[in-house]
Every structure is written in structure tokens, then in C-alpha cells.
mmCIF file of C-alpha atoms in Angstrom:
data_model
loop_
_atom_site.group_PDB
_atom_site.id
_atom_site.type_symbol
_atom_site.label_atom_id
_atom_site.label_comp_id
_atom_site.label_asym_id
_atom_site.label_seq_id
_atom_site.Cartn_x
_atom_site.Cartn_y
_atom_site.Cartn_z
ATOM 1 C CA UNK H 1 24.022 5.556 -10.343
ATOM 2 C CA UNK H 2 23.046 4.650 -6.782
ATOM 3 C CA UNK H 3 19.881 2.690 -6.038
ATOM 4 C CA UNK H 4 18.529 5.752 -4.206
ATOM 5 C CA UNK H 5 19.048 7.971 -7.252
ATOM 6 C CA UNK H 6 17.562 5.305 -9.514
ATOM 7 C CA UNK H 7 14.481 5.024 -7.298
ATOM 8 C CA UNK H 8 14.040 8.808 -7.276
ATOM 9 C CA UNK H 9 14.309 8.946 -11.077
ATOM 10 C CA UNK H 10 11.714 6.201 -11.490
ATOM 11 C CA UNK H 11 9.262 7.957 -9.170
ATOM 12 C CA UNK H 12 9.857 11.238 -11.014
ATOM 13 C CA UNK H 13 9.122 9.402 -14.254
ATOM 14 C CA UNK H 14 5.716 8.402 -12.882
ATOM 15 C CA UNK H 15 4.974 12.049 -12.170
ATOM 16 C CA UNK H 16 6.217 13.139 -15.604
ATOM 17 C CA UNK H 17 4.141 10.520 -17.434
ATOM 18 C CA UNK H 18 1.179 11.220 -15.135
ATOM 19 C CA UNK H 19 0.439 7.625 -14.232
ATOM 20 C CA UNK H 20 1.741 4.094 -14.131
ATOM 21 C CA UNK H 21 4.866 3.156 -16.070
ATOM 22 C CA UNK H 22 6.025 0.127 -18.011
ATOM 23 C CA UNK H 23 9.455 -1.479 -18.172
ATOM 24 C CA UNK H 24 9.750 -0.015 -21.667
ATOM 25 C CA UNK H 25 9.266 3.501 -20.222
ATOM 26 C CA UNK H 26 12.156 2.985 -17.812
ATOM 27 C CA UNK H 27 14.353 1.671 -20.640
ATOM 28 C CA UNK H 28 13.481 4.553 -22.942
ATOM 29 C CA UNK H 29 13.465 7.526 -20.574
ATOM 30 C CA UNK H 30 16.208 6.474 -18.162
ATOM 31 C CA UNK H 31 18.372 4.787 -20.819
ATOM 32 C CA UNK H 32 18.578 1.633 -18.731
ATOM 33 C CA UNK H 33 19.306 -1.870 -20.087
ATOM 34 C CA UNK H 34 16.250 -4.141 -20.139
ATOM 35 C CA UNK H 35 17.727 -6.630 -17.672
ATOM 36 C CA UNK H 36 18.617 -3.850 -15.228
ATOM 37 C CA UNK H 37 15.215 -2.181 -15.583
ATOM 38 C CA UNK H 38 13.405 -5.438 -14.870
ATOM 39 C CA UNK H 39 15.586 -6.202 -11.860
ATOM 40 C CA UNK H 40 15.206 -2.708 -10.362
ATOM 41 C CA UNK H 41 11.421 -2.630 -10.798
ATOM 42 C CA UNK H 42 11.087 -6.071 -9.211
ATOM 43 C CA UNK H 43 13.196 -4.898 -6.266
ATOM 44 C CA UNK H 44 11.092 -1.757 -5.832
ATOM 45 C CA UNK H 45 7.953 -3.900 -5.911
ATOM 46 C CA UNK H 46 9.336 -6.252 -3.250
ATOM 47 C CA UNK H 47 9.982 -3.311 -0.921
ATOM 48 C CA UNK H 48 6.561 -1.740 -1.524
ATOM 49 C CA UNK H 49 7.717 1.315 -3.472
ATOM 50 C CA UNK H 50 5.716 0.248 -6.522
ATOM 51 C CA UNK H 51 2.868 -2.171 -7.173
ATOM 52 C CA UNK H 52 2.450 -4.091 -10.408
ATOM 53 C CA UNK H 53 -0.811 -4.176 -12.325
ATOM 54 C CA UNK H 54 -0.169 -7.427 -14.177
ATOM 55 C CA UNK H 55 -3.247 -7.099 -16.379
ATOM 56 C CA UNK H 56 -1.979 -3.870 -17.906
ATOM 57 C CA UNK H 57 1.737 -4.421 -17.414
ATOM 58 C CA UNK H 58 1.986 -1.194 -15.398
ATOM 59 C CA UNK H 59 3.862 -0.309 -12.224
ATOM 60 C CA UNK H 60 1.926 2.048 -9.933
ATOM 61 C CA UNK H 61 2.836 3.763 -6.630
ATOM 62 C CA UNK H 62 3.072 1.016 -4.014
ATOM 63 C CA UNK H 63 1.687 0.598 -0.489
ATOM 64 C CA UNK H 64 4.784 2.029 1.183
ATOM 65 C CA UNK H 65 4.520 5.287 -0.787
ATOM 66 C CA UNK H 66 0.788 5.487 -0.243
ATOM 67 C CA UNK H 67 1.238 4.984 3.502
ATOM 68 C CA UNK H 68 3.909 7.686 3.623
ATOM 69 C CA UNK H 69 1.651 10.001 1.607
ATOM 70 C CA UNK H 70 -1.187 9.392 4.039
ATOM 71 C CA UNK H 71 1.096 10.214 6.965
ATOM 72 C CA UNK H 72 2.164 13.450 5.271
ATOM 73 C CA UNK H 73 -1.456 14.375 4.731
ATOM 74 C CA UNK H 74 -2.183 13.816 8.412
ATOM 75 C CA UNK H 75 0.387 16.511 9.154
ATOM 76 C CA UNK H 76 -1.565 19.052 7.087
ATOM 77 C CA UNK H 77 -4.979 19.712 8.691
ATOM 78 C CA UNK H 78 -6.208 21.920 5.839
ATOM 79 C CA UNK H 79 -5.451 19.282 3.228
ATOM 80 C CA UNK H 80 -7.125 16.664 5.378
ATOM 81 C CA UNK H 81 -10.277 18.763 5.822
ATOM 82 C CA UNK H 82 -10.510 19.460 2.101
ATOM 83 C CA UNK H 83 -9.739 15.877 1.142
ATOM 84 C CA UNK H 84 -12.456 14.467 3.378
ATOM 85 C CA UNK H 85 -15.030 17.000 2.208
ATOM 86 C CA UNK H 86 -14.190 16.574 -1.466
ATOM 87 C CA UNK H 87 -14.375 12.788 -1.258
ATOM 88 C CA UNK H 88 -17.900 13.157 0.080
ATOM 89 C CA UNK H 89 -18.822 15.470 -2.813
ATOM 90 C CA UNK H 90 -17.326 13.065 -5.359
ATOM 91 C CA UNK H 91 -19.363 10.239 -3.896
ATOM 92 C CA UNK H 92 -22.492 12.384 -3.893
ATOM 93 C CA UNK H 93 -22.153 13.693 -7.454
ATOM 94 C CA UNK H 94 -20.132 10.998 -9.203
ATOM 95 C CA UNK H 95 -17.764 13.661 -10.505
ATOM 96 C CA UNK H 96 -13.961 13.740 -10.323
ATOM 97 C CA UNK H 97 -12.381 15.958 -7.683
ATOM 98 C CA UNK H 98 -9.065 17.800 -7.679
ATOM 99 C CA UNK H 99 -7.108 19.596 -4.978
ATOM 100 C CA UNK H 100 -4.528 22.095 -6.228
ATOM 101 C CA UNK H 101 -2.263 24.890 -5.037
ATOM 102 C CA UNK H 102 -0.549 27.905 -6.536
ATOM 103 C CA UNK H 103 3.163 27.553 -7.228
ATOM 104 C CA UNK H 104 4.374 30.930 -8.511
ATOM 105 C CA UNK H 105 2.378 31.569 -11.722
ATOM 106 C CA UNK H 106 1.246 27.969 -12.118
ATOM 107 C CA UNK H 107 -1.394 25.737 -10.608
ATOM 108 C CA UNK H 108 -0.030 22.469 -9.234
ATOM 109 C CA UNK H 109 -2.323 19.455 -8.877
ATOM 110 C CA UNK H 110 -1.877 17.817 -5.474
ATOM 111 C CA UNK H 111 -4.546 15.151 -5.520
ATOM 112 C CA UNK H 112 -7.188 13.579 -7.747
ATOM 113 C CA UNK H 113 -10.268 11.706 -6.520
ATOM 114 C CA UNK H 114 -11.867 9.689 -9.289
ATOM 115 C CA UNK H 115 -15.606 9.830 -9.816
ATOM 116 C CA UNK H 116 -18.088 7.519 -11.501
ATOM 117 C CA UNK H 117 -18.415 9.683 -14.616
ATOM 118 C CA UNK H 118 -15.469 9.116 -16.926
ATOM 119 C CA UNK H 119 -13.579 12.152 -18.237
ATOM 120 C CA UNK H 120 -11.959 12.556 -21.669
ATOM 121 C CA UNK H 121 -8.654 13.044 -19.860
ATOM 122 C CA UNK H 122 -7.488 12.979 -16.246
ATOM 123 C CA UNK H 123 -4.974 15.505 -14.909
ATOM 124 C CA UNK H 124 -2.578 13.670 -12.612
ATOM 125 C CA UNK H 125 -0.956 14.866 -9.365
ATOM 126 C CA UNK H 126 2.194 16.794 -10.131
ATOM 127 C CA UNK H 127 0.730 18.315 -13.295
ATOM 128 C CA UNK H 128 1.144 22.061 -13.829
ATOM 129 C CA UNK H 129 -0.875 24.556 -15.843
ATOM 130 C CA UNK H 130 -1.031 28.351 -16.142
ATOM 131 C CA UNK H 131 -3.031 29.499 -13.113
ATOM 132 C CA UNK H 132 -5.133 31.935 -15.126
ATOM 133 C CA UNK H 133 -6.303 29.115 -17.434
ATOM 134 C CA UNK H 134 -7.957 26.865 -14.844
ATOM 135 C CA UNK H 135 -10.904 27.216 -12.499
ATOM 136 C CA UNK H 136 -8.747 26.198 -9.518
ATOM 137 C CA UNK H 137 -6.143 28.795 -10.424
ATOM 138 C CA UNK H 138 -8.696 31.584 -10.750
ATOM 139 C CA UNK H 139 -10.312 30.575 -7.451
ATOM 140 C CA UNK H 140 -6.960 30.984 -5.708
ATOM 141 C CA UNK H 141 -6.101 34.200 -7.543
ATOM 142 C CA UNK H 142 -9.409 35.634 -6.325
ATOM 143 C CA UNK H 143 -7.960 35.505 -2.810
ATOM 144 C CA UNK H 144 -5.252 37.997 -3.838
ATOM 145 C CA UNK H 145 -5.646 41.671 -3.039
ATOM 146 C CA UNK H 146 -5.463 44.098 -5.964
ATOM 147 C CA UNK H 147 -1.753 44.806 -5.502
ATOM 148 C CA UNK H 148 -0.929 41.096 -5.474
ATOM 149 C CA UNK H 149 -3.102 40.507 -8.524
ATOM 150 C CA UNK H 150 -1.449 43.376 -10.396
ATOM 151 C CA UNK H 151 1.972 41.924 -9.594
ATOM 152 C CA UNK H 152 0.870 38.478 -10.724
ATOM 153 C CA UNK H 153 -0.313 39.663 -14.127
ATOM 154 C CA UNK H 154 2.748 41.894 -14.532
ATOM 155 C CA UNK H 155 4.993 38.823 -14.508
ATOM 156 C CA UNK H 156 6.885 38.270 -17.794
ATOM 157 C CA UNK H 157 5.883 34.602 -17.585
ATOM 158 C CA UNK H 158 2.215 35.531 -17.911
ATOM 159 C CA UNK H 159 2.939 37.512 -21.063
ATOM 160 C CA UNK H 160 4.767 34.476 -22.453
ATOM 161 C CA UNK H 161 1.926 32.117 -21.517
ATOM 162 C CA UNK H 162 -0.806 34.160 -23.189
ATOM 163 C CA UNK H 163 1.275 34.926 -26.267
ATOM 164 C CA UNK H 164 -0.408 33.489 -29.345
ATOM 165 C CA UNK H 165 -3.704 32.884 -27.521
ATOM 166 C CA UNK H 166 -6.956 34.827 -27.685
ATOM 167 C CA UNK H 167 -6.497 35.965 -24.075
ATOM 168 C CA UNK H 168 -5.343 39.339 -22.797
ATOM 169 C CA UNK H 169 -4.530 40.668 -19.348
ATOM 170 C CA UNK H 170 -7.743 42.687 -19.082
ATOM 171 C CA UNK H 171 -10.002 39.715 -19.786
ATOM 172 C CA UNK H 172 -8.057 37.461 -17.397
ATOM 173 C CA UNK H 173 -8.206 40.078 -14.658
ATOM 174 C CA UNK H 174 -11.955 40.407 -15.204
ATOM 175 C CA UNK H 175 -12.393 36.627 -14.937
ATOM 176 C CA UNK H 176 -10.684 36.638 -11.544
ATOM 177 C CA UNK H 177 -12.856 39.540 -10.390
ATOM 178 C CA UNK H 178 -15.985 37.614 -11.382
ATOM 179 C CA UNK H 179 -14.760 34.715 -9.293
ATOM 180 C CA UNK H 180 -14.180 37.039 -6.339
ATOM 181 C CA UNK H 181 -17.721 38.395 -6.650
ATOM 182 C CA UNK H 182 -19.423 35.014 -6.993
ATOM 183 C CA UNK H 183 -17.267 32.950 -4.637
ATOM 184 C CA UNK H 184 -16.449 30.292 -7.220
ATOM 185 C CA UNK H 185 -14.786 29.832 -10.605
ATOM 186 C CA UNK H 186 -15.795 27.809 -13.645
ATOM 187 C CA UNK H 187 -13.912 26.522 -16.674
ATOM 188 C CA UNK H 188 -15.560 24.893 -19.670
ATOM 189 C CA UNK H 189 -13.459 23.332 -22.408
ATOM 190 C CA UNK H 190 -10.391 25.352 -21.437
ATOM 191 C CA UNK H 191 -7.235 23.655 -20.178
ATOM 192 C CA UNK H 192 -8.804 20.187 -20.620
ATOM 193 C CA UNK H 193 -10.899 19.602 -23.732
ATOM 194 C CA UNK H 194 -14.551 18.555 -23.433
ATOM 195 C CA UNK H 195 -14.406 18.978 -19.657
ATOM 196 C CA UNK H 196 -16.092 21.413 -17.275
ATOM 197 C CA UNK H 197 -15.042 22.243 -13.735
ATOM 198 C CA UNK H 198 -16.240 24.359 -10.833
ATOM 199 C CA UNK H 199 -13.832 25.421 -8.084
ATOM 200 C CA UNK H 200 -13.632 27.127 -4.700
ATOM 201 C CA UNK H 201 -10.603 28.045 -2.610
ATOM 202 C CA UNK H 202 -9.996 27.800 1.125
ATOM 203 C CA UNK H 203 -7.144 28.814 3.399
ATOM 204 C CA UNK H 204 -5.719 28.399 6.886
ATOM 205 C CA UNK H 205 -4.725 31.799 8.322
ATOM 206 C CA UNK H 206 -2.496 30.174 10.942
ATOM 207 C CA UNK H 207 -0.251 28.516 8.345
ATOM 208 C CA UNK H 208 -0.897 30.944 5.430
ATOM 209 C CA UNK H 209 -1.711 27.873 3.351
ATOM 210 C CA UNK H 210 -4.402 27.932 0.677
ATOM 211 C CA UNK H 211 -5.710 25.307 -1.716
ATOM 212 C CA UNK H 212 -8.424 25.107 -4.322
ATOM 213 C CA UNK H 213 -10.760 22.173 -4.770
ATOM 214 C CA UNK H 214 -12.978 21.441 -7.721
ATOM 215 C CA UNK H 215 -15.387 19.018 -9.287
ATOM 216 C CA UNK H 216 -14.788 18.144 -12.943
ATOM 217 C CA UNK H 217 -17.256 16.472 -15.277
ATOM 218 C CA UNK H 218 -17.981 16.002 -18.990
ATOM 219 C CA UNK H 219 -18.752 19.230 -20.807
ATOM 220 C CA UNK H 220 -22.014 17.739 -22.085
ATOM 221 C CA UNK H 221 -23.361 17.824 -18.516
ATOM 222 C CA UNK H 222 -22.435 21.481 -17.941
ATOM 223 C CA UNK H 223 -25.872 23.053 -18.211
ATOM 224 C CA UNK H 224 -26.370 26.400 -16.442
ATOM 225 C CA UNK H 225 -28.501 24.635 -13.841
ATOM 226 C CA UNK H 226 -25.868 21.995 -13.167
ATOM 227 C CA UNK H 227 -23.096 24.573 -12.889
ATOM 228 C CA UNK H 228 -25.143 26.460 -10.308
ATOM 229 C CA UNK H 229 -25.923 23.272 -8.384
ATOM 230 C CA UNK H 230 -22.272 22.252 -8.191
ATOM 231 C CA UNK H 231 -21.213 25.792 -7.294
ATOM 232 C CA UNK H 232 -23.688 25.819 -4.389
ATOM 233 C CA UNK H 233 -22.343 22.489 -3.099
ATOM 234 C CA UNK H 234 -18.743 23.673 -3.296
ATOM 235 C CA UNK H 235 -19.455 27.038 -1.678
ATOM 236 C CA UNK H 236 -21.309 25.394 1.184
ATOM 237 C CA UNK H 237 -18.352 23.029 1.648
ATOM 238 C CA UNK H 238 -15.888 25.928 1.616
ATOM 239 C CA UNK H 239 -17.938 27.748 4.257
ATOM 240 C CA UNK H 240 -17.979 24.691 6.502
ATOM 241 C CA UNK H 241 -14.215 24.280 6.233
ATOM 242 C CA UNK H 242 -13.703 28.004 6.809
ATOM 243 C CA UNK H 243 -15.516 27.727 10.131
ATOM 244 C CA UNK H 244 -12.909 25.179 11.215
ATOM 245 C CA UNK H 245 -9.812 26.981 9.895
ATOM 246 C CA UNK H 246 -10.901 30.543 10.698
ATOM 247 C CA UNK H 247 -10.658 31.647 7.075
ATOM 248 C CA UNK H 248 -12.576 34.940 6.973
ATOM 249 C CA UNK H 249 -12.096 35.360 3.218
ATOM 250 C CA UNK H 250 -14.799 32.776 2.563
ATOM 251 C CA UNK H 251 -17.973 34.756 3.143
ATOM 252 C CA UNK H 252 -20.270 33.951 0.228
ATOM 253 C CA UNK H 253 -23.482 32.220 1.138
ATOM 254 C CA UNK H 254 -24.417 29.229 -1.034
#
């Protein structure tokens, strides 16, 4: 196995395990001898691909990857606008922020911005979930026209995903319609236990790109008043970004 392939597999392992990795993870998942695993991880650290958290014995994405990620983000104006705005909201509220996109019938997490309030569980970049089961997914589905939404729910994958659950196509469709009417989506104790989230979606008509951004917080804080307050903040943010991107689909006043 080449060093390039080994590096790619180690980075993919970080995504799969949704966080930092230990030498033991590399040994177990990549079936690599301990001496080789230690040598490779030390080499990757020396080149800046990974960074070691000695206190926890974890290897995390290093400065070289973070710099490259920042450069990639600079090439995507929509992502940059949303990232900057969401960071401000996270600082203001103390809640955790996520930026996600639709990938076929799934929602793909692109970025997480940690808040001051701890969550029972954190969903890491690269994680995927059924789009209909998350607030970010429903916010993006609400941008679909009726024909697109019909096609989405007609997918065999959706039938497989909802099999054995209490959901049905009619109720999921209605949830998306409610999001379209209100301009935001909520999820309470759904895809992530004991967690609430409120989401809005925004697009760039020049690139046909669209992302959803949300604030997530402990379910215990999700009073009706707090949900409305967070929704108003997110909708106002979406409107401000829409003025810059020319997204006419964002029309709801906060």
C-alpha cells in the first residue's frame, strides 16, 4: 500500500469514526502492525496532516488540512457567508451550529461550530442521515417544487428508510409543507436523542448551490418561546444572506 493510499485511508477513518483517532483504531480498522501504525502517524504529524492531542492520545486533523479546508471554503462564497453568519449566532446563543447539504436522499453534514452548551452527542462533518428525519433536511426539501418533492418521496430508498418506523409519506410530506409555510424547520428528539434543532436553508442562484444551517441545543431548553426566538434569528440571518446571493426563495419575514 502506498503512503498516499495509507494517508487517504487514515483520513477516511477519521470521518467514519466522526472524530479523532488513536493508534489502536488504525491497527484495528486498517489491519496495520503496531510499529507501522505508530511510524505512519508520526510521519503524518510531522508533515502537518494530523495533530496529536497528547492528553487524550488522539490524532486530529492537522494544520495543513485545516489550511487547505479554509482555502476551499474561500472558493465557495455561499459557504463562507453562511459560516460567518452562523459563527456569530453560535457566539450569541451559545448553541452548536451545523451547515449541511442534500446528497441524493440524505443530508450530509459539512461543518460543525461548537457552542458553549454541551450536547448529548455531536454529529461530525461527513455524517449522513435521512433528509426527511432532520430539521436541516426538511429545510432544504422545502425549497423543492411539488414535482421535485413527489419524486423525492417516490424514491425506493425513502420507503426503505421509513420501513419499521412510525413515519409515513403523508406525514413527512406535511412536515416539509409546514417548513415551507413557516420558513424554518424544527426537530426535537428525532435523529439525535435529547437534542433540539432549528434550521433554515439558503441558496445561490448563480451556482445552483443550497445549504441548510441550524442551531442545536439540549432538548430541555426547547420551550415554545425559545424555539420561536431561535427561528426568528435564523430567518433574519437567511434573509440577510439572501440579499447578497440573490436567493428569491427566502421571503419570510422574521
